[in-house]
Amino acid sequence: MSQNRGSWGSNFGFLMAAIGSAVGLGNIWGFPYKMGASGGFTFLVVYLFLSIFVGYVIMVSELAMGRRAGLGVAGSYQALTEQKGTGAKILSKFLGFLAMFAPFMIMTFYSVLGAYCIEYLVLNLSNLFSGTVNPLSGSEYFASMLTNQVSAVGFTVLFMVICLIIVKGGIKGGIEKFSNIAMPALAIMLVVVIVRSLTLPGASEGLKFMFVPGYALEAGLIDEAPSFMKILATAGGQMFFSLSLAMGAMITYGSYLSKQENLMKNSAIIVIADTCIALMAGLAVIPAAIALGGENAALGGPSLLFVTLQNVFLSMGAAGPIFGVLFYLLVLIAAITSAISLMEVLTTYIIDRSHAKGKAVSRTKVSTFVFVAILAASMVVALDGLGSNGLPKPMGFVWLDFMDLWSEGIAMPLGALLMSLLLGWCVGPDVIHKEITAGGHKFPMYTLYKFLLRFVVPVVMLLVLVGQLNDFFKLNWF
Ligand code: PHE
């Protein structure tokens, strides 16, 4: 079945790659802001609960599904329903499709955001080495960058070429090799930036924003206290995106794991590491943004990264560009290690499909094809510049949000909901139990797992789906 697919060189390498996939822009600009704006400590508690009782359950299931079949997403879903009726087979086909559609759509904008990170890295490098600091403020630079379509396209190509070089190198020789160096480097840079951020005068305000319930409202940083349903939906959506679930990434990475590895333990490490890095990212960016970002500084989304934080670096004097370089480099690494996992979902799928047909294809050819397809679609996002350049707005959205709606908004929660129903009710969780215990490992609390998979995950995912639609279409349901 799995002829010459390759595999991870070590469990550590797998962990670095999987944590690399999980740790991305979602951790850096999503988590800290959402936590602060959605109830601080309350949000954190909800988030932790959801990570353990929903995220962990899906993580274990996805890794097990991938390893069980030794195939990418489509093959893994198909293998689940081999003995089942037509209905289940159609559902698994649809799930396989969703789990490839979502990464493709995410990559159309992730690549452009990665390009922006490179542009800011270059800006800070030139501030550092030229001796003259670019006089533009964060917002001026951001506006000029968004309207410069030539550079947006050029840097998107550059970001994608970097990803292509890594994916082309294969699981062990490309993705694992890069993650083994990049992830520890990211952690070190993050600690340095945290130390600087927390020692700025006024940093404690940032800590209060993040951790003290009600502070964001009191300090006028948000207009309205979120309802509990909203907190639940926001935390659920964030947790899912951040853990790279329902996107085929963990199924694909799991398919290259050896039967000896302990999936329960690996899943726990990935969930804990991703959550810790999200909290650390909060400590790195929020105190600095509140201390030095100026009044009305944006604390989330692209503006946090490209306006507020650039202003922070500009106001730090001579040391500013050094921290700017460190920071944008670490964000770039986070973006690359996530992007390569998304590219790998599609690359593995095509390679496995050719193998199944008895044809041998070269990884170089396949990954180049994936590269070209994503790049072509990402052009519209690059040219749009977050709506700055007068392109038509599909359904009233800027192109980045439009792509995000289909992936993070619909395909991801819908995929996770249907997956838990398929696994919990139709195929049955026993296949996961078998796979987890295959290497002689135990499956502690299996009854709890079954209960969560069948009853809790579907309800939470339905809520997340509704919450995403509520957010994207500003429906104000709750
Ligand atoms: N987890 C990544 C982030 O937090 C995004 C991502 C989602 C990457 C799905 C791969 C798969 O930004």
XYZ file of C-alpha atoms and ligand atoms in Angstrom:
490
model
C 0.000 0.000 0.000
C 2.628 2.481 1.075
C 5.526 1.934 -1.239
C 8.476 4.257 -0.661
C 6.418 6.968 0.941
C 9.206 7.846 3.321
C 8.764 8.463 7.033
C 9.919 10.657 9.889
C 13.526 10.165 10.930
C 12.680 10.425 14.618
C 9.748 11.062 16.907
C 11.362 14.342 17.928
C 11.433 15.401 14.285
C 7.775 14.527 13.910
C 6.946 16.550 17.011
C 8.854 19.592 15.772
C 7.041 19.405 12.432
C 3.616 18.908 14.005
C 4.149 21.665 16.569
C 5.468 23.775 13.696
C 2.242 23.207 11.830
C 0.195 24.132 14.876
C 2.202 27.201 15.799
C 1.415 29.833 13.195
C -0.089 33.242 12.709
C -3.096 32.022 14.672
C -0.956 31.825 17.802
C 0.654 35.187 17.345
C -2.075 37.510 16.201
C -5.163 35.465 16.960
C -4.844 33.992 20.415
C -3.541 36.932 22.474
C -6.082 39.361 21.129
C -9.012 36.993 21.300
C -8.080 36.109 24.834
C -7.898 39.755 25.887
C -11.036 40.825 24.071
C -13.088 37.786 25.068
C -12.827 37.777 28.796
C -9.131 37.239 29.617
C -8.830 34.508 32.174
C -12.364 33.254 31.482
C -11.440 32.747 27.844
C -8.271 30.934 28.853
C -10.181 28.500 31.050
C -12.726 27.818 28.287
C -9.922 27.452 25.771
C -8.067 24.958 27.956
C -11.204 22.915 28.503
C -11.917 22.805 24.785
C -8.319 21.916 23.966
C -8.408 18.955 26.316
C -11.902 17.667 25.686
C -12.280 18.464 21.997
C -8.917 19.378 20.456
C -7.026 16.524 22.047
C -9.722 14.026 21.055
C -9.570 15.101 17.411
C -5.781 15.260 17.442
C -5.550 11.648 18.640
C -8.174 10.593 16.084
C -6.501 12.343 13.153
C -3.023 11.012 13.880
C -4.461 7.524 14.337
C -6.499 7.716 11.131
C -3.484 8.757 9.096
C -1.175 6.162 10.591
C -3.759 3.419 10.297
C -4.064 3.799 6.522
C -0.525 4.982 5.862
C -2.089 7.338 3.338
C -2.934 11.019 2.970
C -6.352 12.493 3.763
C -8.455 11.075 0.934
C -6.991 7.595 1.330
C -7.310 7.674 5.115
C -10.997 8.545 4.977
C -11.641 5.994 2.287
C -9.896 3.278 4.289
C -12.243 3.995 7.206
C -15.369 3.195 5.235
C -14.158 0.289 3.099
C -16.584 -2.121 4.788
C -19.458 0.351 5.009
C -22.438 1.212 2.839
C -22.724 3.769 0.060
C -23.811 6.597 2.358
C -20.701 6.281 4.506
C -18.525 6.023 1.425
C -19.948 9.228 -0.015
C -19.447 10.984 3.320
C -15.837 9.874 3.511
C -15.248 11.062 -0.071
C -16.730 14.434 0.807
C -14.583 14.646 3.939
C -11.491 13.848 1.919
C -12.424 16.624 -0.466
C -13.028 19.132 2.370
C -9.711 18.263 3.965
C -7.940 19.233 0.758
C -10.081 22.162 -0.229
C -9.500 23.843 3.161
C -5.677 23.778 3.076
C -5.688 25.023 -0.502
C -7.897 27.972 0.397
C -5.873 28.758 3.523
C -2.670 28.766 1.517
C -4.044 31.379 -0.870
C -3.845 33.955 1.919
C -1.282 32.402 4.264
C 1.271 32.820 1.450
C 0.482 36.516 1.140
C 0.723 37.026 4.907
C 4.045 35.190 4.811
C 5.103 37.600 2.077
C 4.219 40.572 4.291
C 6.374 39.074 7.074
C 9.317 38.905 4.672
C 8.750 42.535 3.676
C 8.814 43.626 7.323
C 11.877 41.510 7.974
C 13.612 43.231 5.079
C 12.477 46.648 6.361
C 13.915 45.992 9.819
C 17.097 44.497 8.400
C 17.650 47.582 6.304
C 16.925 49.817 9.314
C 19.493 47.811 11.225
C 22.249 47.793 8.657
C 21.816 51.006 6.702
C 22.136 53.236 9.740
C 19.115 55.296 8.669
C 15.701 54.293 9.892
C 12.883 54.390 7.348
C 10.854 57.412 8.466
C 7.453 55.874 7.707
C 5.258 54.953 10.670
C 3.822 51.457 10.923
C 0.528 52.453 9.364
C 2.151 54.465 6.555
C 4.466 51.612 5.677
C 1.620 49.102 5.813
C -0.535 51.225 3.488
C 2.297 51.664 1.012
C 3.041 47.950 1.108
C -0.572 46.975 0.461
C -0.819 49.181 -2.591
C 2.494 48.055 -4.062
C 1.197 45.134 -6.076
C 4.502 44.333 -7.721
C 6.267 43.770 -4.420
C 3.281 41.883 -2.993
C 3.394 39.458 -5.906
C 7.187 39.200 -5.797
C 7.359 38.456 -2.084
C 4.478 35.976 -2.304
C 6.457 34.116 -4.957
C 9.509 34.235 -2.693
C 7.591 32.867 0.303
C 6.177 30.062 -1.810
C 9.590 29.221 -3.266
C 10.979 28.826 0.260
C 8.103 26.464 1.104
C 8.579 24.573 -2.157
C 12.267 23.984 -1.480
C 11.407 22.485 1.915
C 8.473 20.328 0.739
C 10.437 19.129 -2.275
C 13.058 17.789 0.144
C 10.526 15.282 1.472
C 9.251 14.384 4.911
C 12.583 13.593 6.511
C 14.993 15.496 4.286
C 12.886 18.650 3.976
C 10.102 19.208 6.489
C 11.708 17.446 9.444
C 15.159 18.875 8.804
C 13.837 22.420 8.617
C 11.532 22.076 11.651
C 14.273 20.548 13.792
C 16.257 23.752 13.520
C 13.510 26.325 13.036
C 11.273 25.437 15.977
C 13.928 25.591 18.713
C 15.167 28.844 17.135
C 11.637 30.221 17.230
C 11.312 29.365 20.913
C 14.564 31.116 21.780
C 13.674 34.251 19.824
C 10.278 34.306 21.463
C 11.827 34.250 24.932
C 14.126 37.159 24.046
C 11.202 39.218 22.759
C 9.154 38.376 25.885
C 11.909 39.603 28.179
C 12.076 42.914 26.294
C 8.317 43.308 26.175
C 7.726 42.573 29.855
C 10.435 44.987 30.992
C 8.936 47.966 29.161
C 7.333 50.589 31.392
C 3.558 50.071 31.285
C 3.811 46.396 30.409
C 1.555 45.472 33.314
C -1.433 47.001 31.507
C -0.922 44.411 28.804
C -0.871 41.611 31.334
C -4.098 42.910 32.816
C -5.678 43.037 29.347
C -4.761 39.433 28.775
C -5.506 37.922 32.141
C -7.934 40.020 34.182
C -11.594 39.339 33.369
C -13.421 42.541 32.545
C -10.279 44.677 32.247
C -10.482 45.091 28.456
C -13.936 46.612 28.788
C -13.021 48.775 31.786
C -9.980 50.190 30.021
C -12.017 50.928 26.903
C -10.053 48.447 24.787
C -13.279 46.773 23.666
C -16.768 48.261 23.386
C -18.963 45.480 24.647
C -18.579 42.482 26.952
C -18.891 39.244 24.961
C -21.613 36.755 25.889
C -20.622 33.319 27.153
C -21.799 31.729 23.906
C -19.575 34.082 21.986
C -16.605 33.243 24.188
C -17.267 29.563 23.651
C -17.553 29.910 19.879
C -14.492 32.162 19.606
C -12.378 29.879 21.786
C -13.553 26.806 19.873
C -12.758 28.296 16.473
C -9.390 29.568 17.629
C -8.462 26.254 19.248
C -9.294 24.356 16.091
C -7.412 26.575 13.720
C -4.462 26.814 16.052
C -4.105 23.051 16.439
C -4.221 22.604 12.629
C -7.183 20.270 12.971
C -9.748 19.292 10.321
C -7.345 20.508 7.691
C -5.767 17.222 6.750
C -2.432 18.309 8.193
C -2.373 15.985 11.200
C -3.776 13.044 9.217
C -1.031 13.542 6.648
C 1.766 13.939 9.199
C 0.397 10.956 11.142
C 0.584 8.799 8.032
C 4.373 9.008 8.131
C 4.634 7.878 11.764
C 5.864 4.454 12.788
C 3.559 2.028 14.595
C 5.815 2.085 17.628
C 5.140 5.693 18.492
C 2.769 6.607 21.277
C 0.005 8.688 19.707
C -1.666 9.651 22.980
C 1.553 11.095 24.323
C 2.473 12.787 21.059
C -0.953 14.416 20.830
C -0.655 15.702 24.386
C 2.745 17.208 23.654
C 1.465 18.966 20.518
C -1.600 20.408 22.277
C 0.387 21.568 25.313
C 3.207 23.071 23.234
C 0.819 24.937 20.953
C -1.094 26.385 23.892
C 2.085 27.397 25.715
C 3.429 29.141 22.628
C 0.128 30.968 22.146
C 0.364 32.252 25.723
C 4.013 33.144 25.262
C 3.162 35.016 22.063
C 0.644 36.960 24.112
C 3.330 37.904 26.628
C 5.582 38.967 23.763
C 3.186 41.151 21.839
C 0.410 42.505 24.049
C 2.433 44.247 26.781
C 4.636 45.892 24.147
C 1.655 46.874 22.005
C -0.131 48.474 24.941
C 3.000 50.075 26.409
C 4.381 51.568 23.213
C 1.823 51.086 20.464
C 0.182 54.434 21.093
C -3.450 55.256 21.645
C -6.042 53.121 19.940
C -3.336 50.688 18.875
C -4.775 47.631 17.156
C -4.213 44.568 19.315
C -5.190 41.827 16.866
C -5.095 40.719 13.247
C -2.798 42.050 10.524
C -2.783 45.546 12.052
C -1.301 44.271 15.307
C 1.541 42.667 13.429
C 2.189 45.221 10.751
C 1.141 48.537 12.268
C 1.212 48.447 16.056
C 4.304 46.313 16.493
C 6.292 48.132 13.836
C 5.512 51.345 15.753
C 6.720 49.613 18.908
C 10.048 48.788 17.248
C 10.349 52.309 15.871
C 9.903 53.764 19.341
C 12.570 51.572 20.908
C 15.451 53.621 19.524
C 18.658 51.940 18.422
C 17.650 48.502 19.695
C 14.331 48.640 17.825
C 15.511 47.136 14.527
C 17.223 44.277 16.354
C 13.959 43.296 18.031
C 12.145 43.955 14.768
C 14.382 41.506 12.936
C 14.034 38.893 15.676
C 10.290 39.280 15.837
C 9.492 39.188 12.114
C 11.898 36.304 11.645
C 10.088 34.304 14.298
C 6.708 35.092 12.773
C 8.060 34.103 9.373
C 9.278 30.764 10.727
C 5.889 30.169 12.314
C 4.227 30.917 8.972
C 6.587 28.680 6.987
C 6.236 25.639 9.237
C 2.452 25.951 9.016
C 2.433 26.551 5.270
C 4.585 23.525 4.491
C 2.163 21.288 6.388
C -0.671 22.584 4.234
C 1.315 22.066 1.034
C 2.195 18.582 2.208
C -1.494 17.632 2.527
C -1.910 18.173 -1.221
C 1.490 16.780 -2.181
C 0.966 13.552 -0.232
C -2.501 13.146 -1.717
C -1.227 13.308 -5.294
C 1.753 11.043 -4.612
C -0.436 8.420 -2.893
C -2.973 8.534 -5.693
C -0.324 7.876 -8.297
C 1.073 5.011 -6.226
C -2.405 3.510 -6.005
C -2.602 3.604 -9.772
C 0.750 1.880 -9.949
C 2.539 4.941 -11.256
C 5.665 6.394 -9.704
C 5.755 10.186 -9.608
C 8.567 12.395 -8.500
C 7.975 14.485 -5.386
C 9.675 17.375 -7.131
C 7.112 17.363 -9.913
C 4.160 16.997 -7.578
C 5.251 19.681 -5.137
C 5.986 22.040 -8.022
C 2.489 21.456 -9.354
C 1.009 22.198 -5.909
C 3.195 25.291 -5.697
C 1.964 26.597 -9.061
C -1.703 25.918 -8.280
C -1.575 27.702 -4.920
C 0.469 30.550 -6.272
C -1.956 31.153 -9.120
C -4.899 31.388 -6.719
C -3.005 33.501 -4.205
C -2.361 36.191 -6.792
C -5.814 37.639 -6.337
C -5.175 37.998 -2.574
C -1.749 39.537 -3.195
C -3.108 42.003 -5.753
C -6.091 42.891 -3.562
C -3.891 44.173 -0.708
C -6.668 43.745 1.878
C -9.065 45.654 -0.342
C -6.683 48.582 -0.951
C -6.525 48.312 -4.716
C -10.118 48.527 -5.900
C -10.572 44.877 -6.887
C -14.180 43.627 -6.957
C -15.325 42.321 -3.584
C -16.829 38.815 -3.664
C -19.949 38.791 -1.460
C -18.747 42.102 -0.048
C -15.549 40.620 1.417
C -11.939 41.569 0.796
C -10.316 38.580 -0.906
C -8.365 37.430 2.127
C -11.521 37.218 4.216
C -13.381 35.533 1.375
C -10.799 32.747 1.224
C -10.811 32.563 5.016
C -14.602 32.253 5.079
C -14.515 29.102 2.953
C -11.659 27.487 4.799
C -11.639 28.518 8.454
C -15.264 29.599 8.427
C -16.980 26.681 6.719
C -14.804 23.757 5.575
C -12.942 23.389 8.846
C -15.815 23.268 11.378
C -18.059 21.374 8.959
C -15.279 18.858 8.311
C -14.647 18.331 12.024
C -18.362 17.975 12.739
C -18.896 15.379 10.014
C -15.680 13.600 10.910
C -16.728 13.132 14.526
C -20.121 11.824 13.370
C -18.548 9.421 10.894
C -15.985 8.170 13.381
C -18.173 8.184 16.466
C -21.435 6.837 15.054
C -20.887 5.208 11.705
C -17.450 3.584 11.708
C -17.147 3.423 15.470
C -14.277 4.551 17.701
C -12.904 1.021 17.957
C -10.748 1.522 14.859
C -8.969 4.329 16.676
C -8.558 2.166 19.770
C -6.980 -0.561 17.664
C -4.553 1.837 16.054
C -3.542 3.539 19.286
C -2.831 0.225 20.986
C -1.118 -1.286 17.926
C 2.383 -0.546 19.186
C 1.645 -2.069 22.588
C 0.592 1.249 24.097
C -2.366 1.712 26.398
C -5.448 3.803 25.657
C -6.279 5.283 29.054
C -9.810 6.560 29.594
C -11.143 5.062 26.385
C -14.740 5.306 27.635
C -14.302 9.018 28.146
C -12.799 9.328 24.658
C -15.808 7.568 23.142
C -18.224 9.792 25.010
C -16.399 12.956 23.981
C -16.118 11.895 20.340
C -19.767 10.980 20.081
C -21.478 13.648 22.101
C -19.244 16.565 22.987
C -17.196 17.115 19.814
C -20.210 17.314 17.453
C -22.022 19.797 19.690
C -18.971 22.015 20.055
C -18.239 21.867 16.331
C -21.790 22.812 15.475
C -21.457 25.767 17.802
C -18.160 26.747 16.203
C -19.705 26.533 12.735
C -22.596 28.747 13.764
C -20.181 31.071 15.576
C -18.003 31.431 12.478
C -20.963 32.278 10.258
C -22.172 34.697 12.912
C -18.769 36.418 12.863
C -18.156 36.452 9.126
C -21.610 37.747 8.264
C -21.901 39.959 11.371
C -25.247 38.403 12.209
C -25.226 39.250 15.913
C -26.966 36.053 16.876
C -25.131 36.019 20.180
N -2.250 26.281 13.002
C -1.852 27.321 12.126
C -1.927 28.651 12.864
O -2.144 28.715 14.030
C -2.666 27.398 10.876
C -2.865 26.104 10.204
C -4.110 25.555 10.131
C -1.797 25.402 9.686
C -4.292 24.320 9.572
C -1.955 24.163 9.140
C -3.213 23.611 9.086
O -1.754 29.685 12.264
